[in-house]
Short mmCIF file of C-alpha atoms in Angstrom, two decimals:
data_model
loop_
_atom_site.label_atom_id
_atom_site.label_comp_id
_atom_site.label_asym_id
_atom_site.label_seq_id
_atom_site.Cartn_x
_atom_site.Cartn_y
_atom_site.Cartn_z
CA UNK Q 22 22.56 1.73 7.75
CA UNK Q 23 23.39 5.65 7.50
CA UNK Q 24 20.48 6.15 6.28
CA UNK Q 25 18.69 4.69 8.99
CA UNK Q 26 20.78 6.40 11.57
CA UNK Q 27 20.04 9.94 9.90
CA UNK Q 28 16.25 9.42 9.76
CA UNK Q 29 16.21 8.01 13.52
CA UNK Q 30 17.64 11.03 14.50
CA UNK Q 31 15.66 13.50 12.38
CA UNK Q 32 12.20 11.62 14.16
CA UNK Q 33 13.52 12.29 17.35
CA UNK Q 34 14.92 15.57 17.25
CA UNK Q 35 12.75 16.75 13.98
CA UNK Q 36 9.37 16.00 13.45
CA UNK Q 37 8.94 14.31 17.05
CA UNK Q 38 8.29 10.66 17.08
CA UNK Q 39 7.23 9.31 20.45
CA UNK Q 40 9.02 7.82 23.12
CA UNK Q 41 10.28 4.22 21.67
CA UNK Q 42 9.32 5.17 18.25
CA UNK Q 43 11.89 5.31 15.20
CA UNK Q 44 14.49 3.29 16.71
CA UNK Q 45 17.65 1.99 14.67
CA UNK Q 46 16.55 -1.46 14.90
CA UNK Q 47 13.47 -0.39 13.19
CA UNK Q 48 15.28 -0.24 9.70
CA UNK Q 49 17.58 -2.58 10.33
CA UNK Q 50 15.58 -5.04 7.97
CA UNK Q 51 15.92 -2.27 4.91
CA UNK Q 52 19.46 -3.24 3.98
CA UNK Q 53 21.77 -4.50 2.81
CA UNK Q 54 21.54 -2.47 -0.18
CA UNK Q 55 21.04 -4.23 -3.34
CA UNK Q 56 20.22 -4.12 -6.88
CA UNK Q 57 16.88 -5.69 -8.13
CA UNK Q 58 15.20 -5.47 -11.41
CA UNK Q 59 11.59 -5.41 -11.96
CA UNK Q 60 10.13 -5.99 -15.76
CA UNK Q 61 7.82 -3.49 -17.23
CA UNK Q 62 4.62 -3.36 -15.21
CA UNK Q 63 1.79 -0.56 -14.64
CA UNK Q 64 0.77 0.18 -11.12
CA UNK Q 65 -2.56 1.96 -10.47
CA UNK Q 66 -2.20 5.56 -9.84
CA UNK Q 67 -4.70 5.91 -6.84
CA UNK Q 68 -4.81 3.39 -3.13
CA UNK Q 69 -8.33 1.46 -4.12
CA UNK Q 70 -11.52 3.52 -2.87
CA UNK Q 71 -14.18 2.18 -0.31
CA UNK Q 72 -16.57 3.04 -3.61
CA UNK Q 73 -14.66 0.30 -5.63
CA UNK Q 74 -14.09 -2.22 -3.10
CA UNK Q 75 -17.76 -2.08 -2.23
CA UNK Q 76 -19.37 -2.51 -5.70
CA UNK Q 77 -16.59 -5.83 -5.69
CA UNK Q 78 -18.21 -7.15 -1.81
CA UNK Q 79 -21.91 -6.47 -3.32
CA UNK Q 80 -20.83 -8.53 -6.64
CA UNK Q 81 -19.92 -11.17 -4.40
CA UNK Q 82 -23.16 -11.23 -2.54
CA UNK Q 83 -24.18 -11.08 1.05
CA UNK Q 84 -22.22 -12.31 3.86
CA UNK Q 85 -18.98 -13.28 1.20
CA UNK Q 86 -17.09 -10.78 3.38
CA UNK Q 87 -16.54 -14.20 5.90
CA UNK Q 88 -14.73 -16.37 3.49
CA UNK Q 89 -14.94 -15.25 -0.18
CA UNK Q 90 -11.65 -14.11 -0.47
CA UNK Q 91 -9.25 -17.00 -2.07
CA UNK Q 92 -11.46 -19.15 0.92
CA UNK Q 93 -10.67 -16.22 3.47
CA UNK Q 94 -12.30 -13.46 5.16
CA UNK Q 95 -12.75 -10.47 2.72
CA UNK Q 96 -12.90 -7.27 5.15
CA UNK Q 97 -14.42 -6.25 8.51
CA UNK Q 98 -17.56 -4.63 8.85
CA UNK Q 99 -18.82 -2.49 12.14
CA UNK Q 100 -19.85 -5.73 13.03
CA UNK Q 101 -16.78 -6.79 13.25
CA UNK Q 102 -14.75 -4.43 14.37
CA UNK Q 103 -15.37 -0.56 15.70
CA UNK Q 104 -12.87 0.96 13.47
CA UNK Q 105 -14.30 -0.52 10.39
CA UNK Q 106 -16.52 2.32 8.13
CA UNK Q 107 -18.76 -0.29 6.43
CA UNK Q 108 -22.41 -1.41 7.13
CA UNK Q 109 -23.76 -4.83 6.33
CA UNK Q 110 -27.49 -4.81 6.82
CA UNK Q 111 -27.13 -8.91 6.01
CA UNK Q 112 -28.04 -7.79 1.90
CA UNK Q 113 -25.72 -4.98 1.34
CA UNK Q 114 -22.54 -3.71 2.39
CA UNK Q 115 -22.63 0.43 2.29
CA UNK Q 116 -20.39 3.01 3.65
CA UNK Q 117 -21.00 7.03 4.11
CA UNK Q 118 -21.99 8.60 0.74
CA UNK Q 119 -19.51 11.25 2.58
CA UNK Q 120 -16.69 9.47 2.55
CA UNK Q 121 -16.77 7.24 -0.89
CA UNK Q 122 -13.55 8.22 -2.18
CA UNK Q 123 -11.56 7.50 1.44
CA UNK Q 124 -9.23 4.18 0.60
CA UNK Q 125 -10.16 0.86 1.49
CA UNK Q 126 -8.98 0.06 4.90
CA UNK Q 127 -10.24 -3.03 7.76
CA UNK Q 128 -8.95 -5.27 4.29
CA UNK Q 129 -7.55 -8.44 5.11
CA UNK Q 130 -4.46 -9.42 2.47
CA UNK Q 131 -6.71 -11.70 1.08
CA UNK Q 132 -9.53 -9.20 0.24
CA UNK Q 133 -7.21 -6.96 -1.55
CA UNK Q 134 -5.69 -9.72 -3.61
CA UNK Q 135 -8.98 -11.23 -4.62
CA UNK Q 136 -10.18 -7.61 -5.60
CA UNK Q 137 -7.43 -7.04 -8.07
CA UNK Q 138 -7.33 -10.98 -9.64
CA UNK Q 139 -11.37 -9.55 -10.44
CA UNK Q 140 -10.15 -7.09 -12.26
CA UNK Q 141 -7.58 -8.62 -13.87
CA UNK Q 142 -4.59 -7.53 -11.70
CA UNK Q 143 -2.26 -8.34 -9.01
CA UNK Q 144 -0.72 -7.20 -6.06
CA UNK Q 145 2.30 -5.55 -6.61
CA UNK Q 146 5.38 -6.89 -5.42
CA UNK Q 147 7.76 -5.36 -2.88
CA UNK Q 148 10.16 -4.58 -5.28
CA UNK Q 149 7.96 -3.34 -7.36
CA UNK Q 150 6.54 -0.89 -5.15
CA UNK Q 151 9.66 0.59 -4.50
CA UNK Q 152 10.23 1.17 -7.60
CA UNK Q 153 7.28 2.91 -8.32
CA UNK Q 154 7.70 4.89 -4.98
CA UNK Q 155 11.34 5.91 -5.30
CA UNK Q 156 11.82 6.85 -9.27
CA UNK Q 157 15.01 6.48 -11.23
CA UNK Q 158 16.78 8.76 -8.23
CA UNK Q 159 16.07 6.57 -5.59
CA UNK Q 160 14.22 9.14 -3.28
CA UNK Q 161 13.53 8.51 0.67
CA UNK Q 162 10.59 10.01 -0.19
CA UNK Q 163 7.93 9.93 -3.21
CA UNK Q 164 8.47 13.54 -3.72
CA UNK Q 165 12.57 13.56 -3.01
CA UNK Q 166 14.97 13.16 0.02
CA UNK Q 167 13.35 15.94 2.50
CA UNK Q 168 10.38 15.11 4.68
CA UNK Q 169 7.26 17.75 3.70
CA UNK Q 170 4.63 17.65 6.16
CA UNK Q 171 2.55 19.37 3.51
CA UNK Q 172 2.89 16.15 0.82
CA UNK Q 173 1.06 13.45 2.81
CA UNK Q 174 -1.27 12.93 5.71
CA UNK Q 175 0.78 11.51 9.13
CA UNK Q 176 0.73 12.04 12.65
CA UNK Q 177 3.18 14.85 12.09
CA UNK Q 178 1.62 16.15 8.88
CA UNK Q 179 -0.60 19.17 7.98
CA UNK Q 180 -3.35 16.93 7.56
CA UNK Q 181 -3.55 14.24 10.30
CA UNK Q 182 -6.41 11.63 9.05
CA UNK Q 183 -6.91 9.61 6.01
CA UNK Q 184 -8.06 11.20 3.16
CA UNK Q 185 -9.55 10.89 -0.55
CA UNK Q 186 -7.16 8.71 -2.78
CA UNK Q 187 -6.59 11.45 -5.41
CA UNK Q 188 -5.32 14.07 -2.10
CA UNK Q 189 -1.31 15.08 -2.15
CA UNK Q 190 -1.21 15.33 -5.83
CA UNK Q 191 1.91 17.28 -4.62
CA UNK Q 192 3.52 14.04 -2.94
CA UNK Q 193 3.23 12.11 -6.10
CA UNK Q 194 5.58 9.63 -7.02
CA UNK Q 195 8.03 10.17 -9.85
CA UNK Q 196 6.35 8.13 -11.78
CA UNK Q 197 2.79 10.54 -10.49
CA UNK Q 198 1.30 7.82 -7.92
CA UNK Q 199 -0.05 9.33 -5.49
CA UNK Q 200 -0.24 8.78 -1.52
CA UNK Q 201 2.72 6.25 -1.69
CA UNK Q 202 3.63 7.83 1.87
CA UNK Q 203 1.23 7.97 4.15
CA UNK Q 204 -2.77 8.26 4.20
CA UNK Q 205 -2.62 4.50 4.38
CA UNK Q 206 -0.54 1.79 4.46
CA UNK Q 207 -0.06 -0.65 1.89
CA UNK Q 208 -0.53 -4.48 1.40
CA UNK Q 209 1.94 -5.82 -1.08
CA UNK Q 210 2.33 -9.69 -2.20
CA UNK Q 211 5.36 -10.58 -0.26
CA UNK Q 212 5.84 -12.77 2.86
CA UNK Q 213 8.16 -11.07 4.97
CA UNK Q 214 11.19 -11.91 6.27
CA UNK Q 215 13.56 -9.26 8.41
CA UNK Q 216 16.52 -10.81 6.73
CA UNK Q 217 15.22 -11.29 3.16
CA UNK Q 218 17.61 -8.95 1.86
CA UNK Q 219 20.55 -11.03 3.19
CA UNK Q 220 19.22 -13.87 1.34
CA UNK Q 221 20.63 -14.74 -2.12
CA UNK Q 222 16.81 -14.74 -3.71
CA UNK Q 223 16.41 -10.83 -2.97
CA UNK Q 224 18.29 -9.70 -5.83
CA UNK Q 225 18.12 -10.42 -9.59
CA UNK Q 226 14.72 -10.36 -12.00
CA UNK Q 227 12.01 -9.86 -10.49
CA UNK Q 228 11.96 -11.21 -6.95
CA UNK Q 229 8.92 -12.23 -5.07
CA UNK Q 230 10.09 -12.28 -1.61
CA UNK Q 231 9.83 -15.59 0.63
CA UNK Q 232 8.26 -19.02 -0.22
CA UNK Q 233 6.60 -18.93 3.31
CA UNK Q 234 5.88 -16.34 6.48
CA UNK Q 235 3.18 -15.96 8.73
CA UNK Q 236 3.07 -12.12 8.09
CA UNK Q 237 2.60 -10.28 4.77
CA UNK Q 238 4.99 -6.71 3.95
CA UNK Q 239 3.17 -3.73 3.76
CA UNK Q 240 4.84 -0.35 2.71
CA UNK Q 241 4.42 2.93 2.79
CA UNK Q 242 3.09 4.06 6.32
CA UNK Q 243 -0.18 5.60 7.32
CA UNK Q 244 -2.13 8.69 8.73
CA UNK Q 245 -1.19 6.96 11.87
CA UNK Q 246 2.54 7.04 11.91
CA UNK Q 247 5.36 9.44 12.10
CA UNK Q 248 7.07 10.35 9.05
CA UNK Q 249 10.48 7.59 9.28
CA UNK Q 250 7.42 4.97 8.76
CA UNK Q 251 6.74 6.72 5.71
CA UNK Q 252 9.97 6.47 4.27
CA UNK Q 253 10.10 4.64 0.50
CA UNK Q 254 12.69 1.94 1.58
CA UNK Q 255 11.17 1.38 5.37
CA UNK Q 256 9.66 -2.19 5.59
CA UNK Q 257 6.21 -3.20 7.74
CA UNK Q 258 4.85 -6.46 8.23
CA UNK Q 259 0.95 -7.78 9.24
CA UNK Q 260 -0.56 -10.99 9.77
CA UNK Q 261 -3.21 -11.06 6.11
CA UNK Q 262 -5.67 -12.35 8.30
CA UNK Q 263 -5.66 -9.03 10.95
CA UNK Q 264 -6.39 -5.89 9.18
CA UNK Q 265 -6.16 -2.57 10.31
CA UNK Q 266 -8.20 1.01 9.98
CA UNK Q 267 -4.58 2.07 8.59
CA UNK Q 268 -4.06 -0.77 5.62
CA UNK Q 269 -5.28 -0.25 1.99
CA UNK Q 270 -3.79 -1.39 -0.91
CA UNK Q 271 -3.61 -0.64 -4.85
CA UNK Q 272 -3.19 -3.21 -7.90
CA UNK Q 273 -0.58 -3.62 -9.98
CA UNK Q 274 -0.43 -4.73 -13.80
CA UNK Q 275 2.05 -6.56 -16.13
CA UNK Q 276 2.97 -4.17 -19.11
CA UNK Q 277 1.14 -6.78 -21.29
CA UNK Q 278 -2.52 -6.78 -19.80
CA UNK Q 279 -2.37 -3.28 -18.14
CA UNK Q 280 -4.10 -1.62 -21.40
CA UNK Q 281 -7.15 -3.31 -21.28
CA UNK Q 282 -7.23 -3.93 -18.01
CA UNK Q 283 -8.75 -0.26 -17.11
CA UNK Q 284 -10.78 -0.15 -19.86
CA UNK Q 285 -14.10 0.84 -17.67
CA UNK Q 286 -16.64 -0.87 -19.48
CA UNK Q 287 -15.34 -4.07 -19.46
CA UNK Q 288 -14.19 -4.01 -16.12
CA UNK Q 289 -15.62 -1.29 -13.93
CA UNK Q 290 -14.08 -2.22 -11.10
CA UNK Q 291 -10.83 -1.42 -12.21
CA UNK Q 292 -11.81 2.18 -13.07
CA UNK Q 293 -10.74 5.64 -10.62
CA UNK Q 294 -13.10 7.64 -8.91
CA UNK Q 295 -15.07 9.69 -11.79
CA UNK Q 296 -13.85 12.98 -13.27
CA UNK Q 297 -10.11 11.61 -12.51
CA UNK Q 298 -7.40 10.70 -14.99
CA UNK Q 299 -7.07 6.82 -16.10
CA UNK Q 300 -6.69 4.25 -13.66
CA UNK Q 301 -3.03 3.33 -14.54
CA UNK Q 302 0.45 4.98 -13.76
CA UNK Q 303 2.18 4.98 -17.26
CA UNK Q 304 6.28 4.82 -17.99
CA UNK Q 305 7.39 2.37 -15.16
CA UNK Q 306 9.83 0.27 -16.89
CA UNK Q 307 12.35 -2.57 -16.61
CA UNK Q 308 15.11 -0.96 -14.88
CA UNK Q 309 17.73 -1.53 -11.86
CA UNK Q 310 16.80 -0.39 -8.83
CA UNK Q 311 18.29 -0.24 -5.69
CA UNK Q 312 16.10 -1.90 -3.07
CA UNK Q 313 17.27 -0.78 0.79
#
């Protein structure tokens, strides 16, 4: 709850957040604090790319971006939406050669899920997120516990629009993931719940969040919001069915199938953009972690 109070105040009298913005009862689902622990897994080092979500929609074939997701809508096209990048000419869906290695965004839960199950992956967990975003410190932010507007793209950043997924190699992650503040925001595999962390089930091995919701946590803020959005431990929720031109996502692997999981020729969907390092984040391990 400190916390909270301290990083309410720094938006409003620091880095500016708007009128009604970064309010206490914002963060008031972050806490209690608790301890969680999260077995050995390997979470990919970049958000996923248009590029690579695109060679998945054209592998599913024309028109799957309705319902070929686990039954569900995959993604929006211009079509479907005016904030959406992506063309469907009713063969091929095709974005701007220009803008390949931007993330994935207008992804509906259920697109980014079914992505990573094709390549042998998962969504990551909340808790495992976190972990990957905060280190064995337990920093506010990926890089530490003071806000940088040179380590990420925000509204109150140097850079103000979302960018390549290998950008802010200076906002990386203990672990060295990049972008896990800002540029986009983040599906994870949760339902949420605003009290979750009240709830017996939040703590111990390995926790997967609610049985049931009607909205699905994303973490990790956006291009579009002010820093205290940004913030490792702050908690957003979406409906999976309504995406947003500020939602991506990256997969996750269990220590046990990460190796040949981004192995590119069998599965070349799982590879980075070229002429970056490996696909995977190595050295997360099983370790306590406190969860705000």
């Amino acid at each position: 709850a400190a916390e909270v109070s301290a990083a309410v105040a720094e938006c409003q009298a620091g880095y500016g957040g708007e009128a009604g913005s970064c309010q206490p009862a914002d963060g008031e689902d972050s806490f209690p604090q608790h301890n969680v622990t999260v077995s050995p897994f390997q979470l990919e080092t970049y958000e996923v790319s248009y590029e690579q979500f695109l060679t998945f929609m054209n592998i599913l074939g024309p028109g799957s971006h309705r319902n070929g997701c686990l039954g569900q809508p995959c993604m929006q096209t211009l079509s479907d939406s005016e904030t959406s990048n992506v063309t469907f000419d009713s063969q091929n869906y095709s974005i701007n050669p220009a803008i390949t290695t931007l993330p994935m965004t207008n992804v509906t839960w259920y697109g980014a899920q079914a992505y990573c199950q094709a390549i042998g992956r998962r969504l990551p967990t909340e808790a495992e997120w976190e972990r990957a975003a905060r280190g064995d410190l337990g920093y506010i932010f990926p890089w530490g516990n003071t806000w940088s507007p040179d380590n990420s793209a925000t509204r109150r950043s140097t850079t103000q629009e979302k960018v390549s997924v290998t950008s802010f190699p200076t906002g990386a992650s203990p672990f060295g993931v990049l972008n896990m503040a800002g540029n986009v925001s983040e599906w994870v595999s949760d339902w949420y719940s605003p009290n979750f962390y009240s709830q017996p089930q939040s703590a111990g091995p390995d926790p997967q969040g609610p049985p049931t919701g009607t909205e699905k946590v994303t973490r990790g803020g956006s291009w579009d919001t002010v820093p205290f959005y940004t913030r490792t431990i702050h908690r957003q929720s979406r409906d999976p069915l309504s995406p947003t031109a500020a939602i991506g996502f990256r997969c996750v692997a269990d220590a046990n199938s990460a190796a040949n999981a981004g192995n590119t020729t069998a599965s070349p969907l799982g590879s980075n953009i070229v002429n970056t390092p490996g696909p995977l984040s190595f050295g997360i391990v099983s370790v306590a972690v406190d969860a705000e």
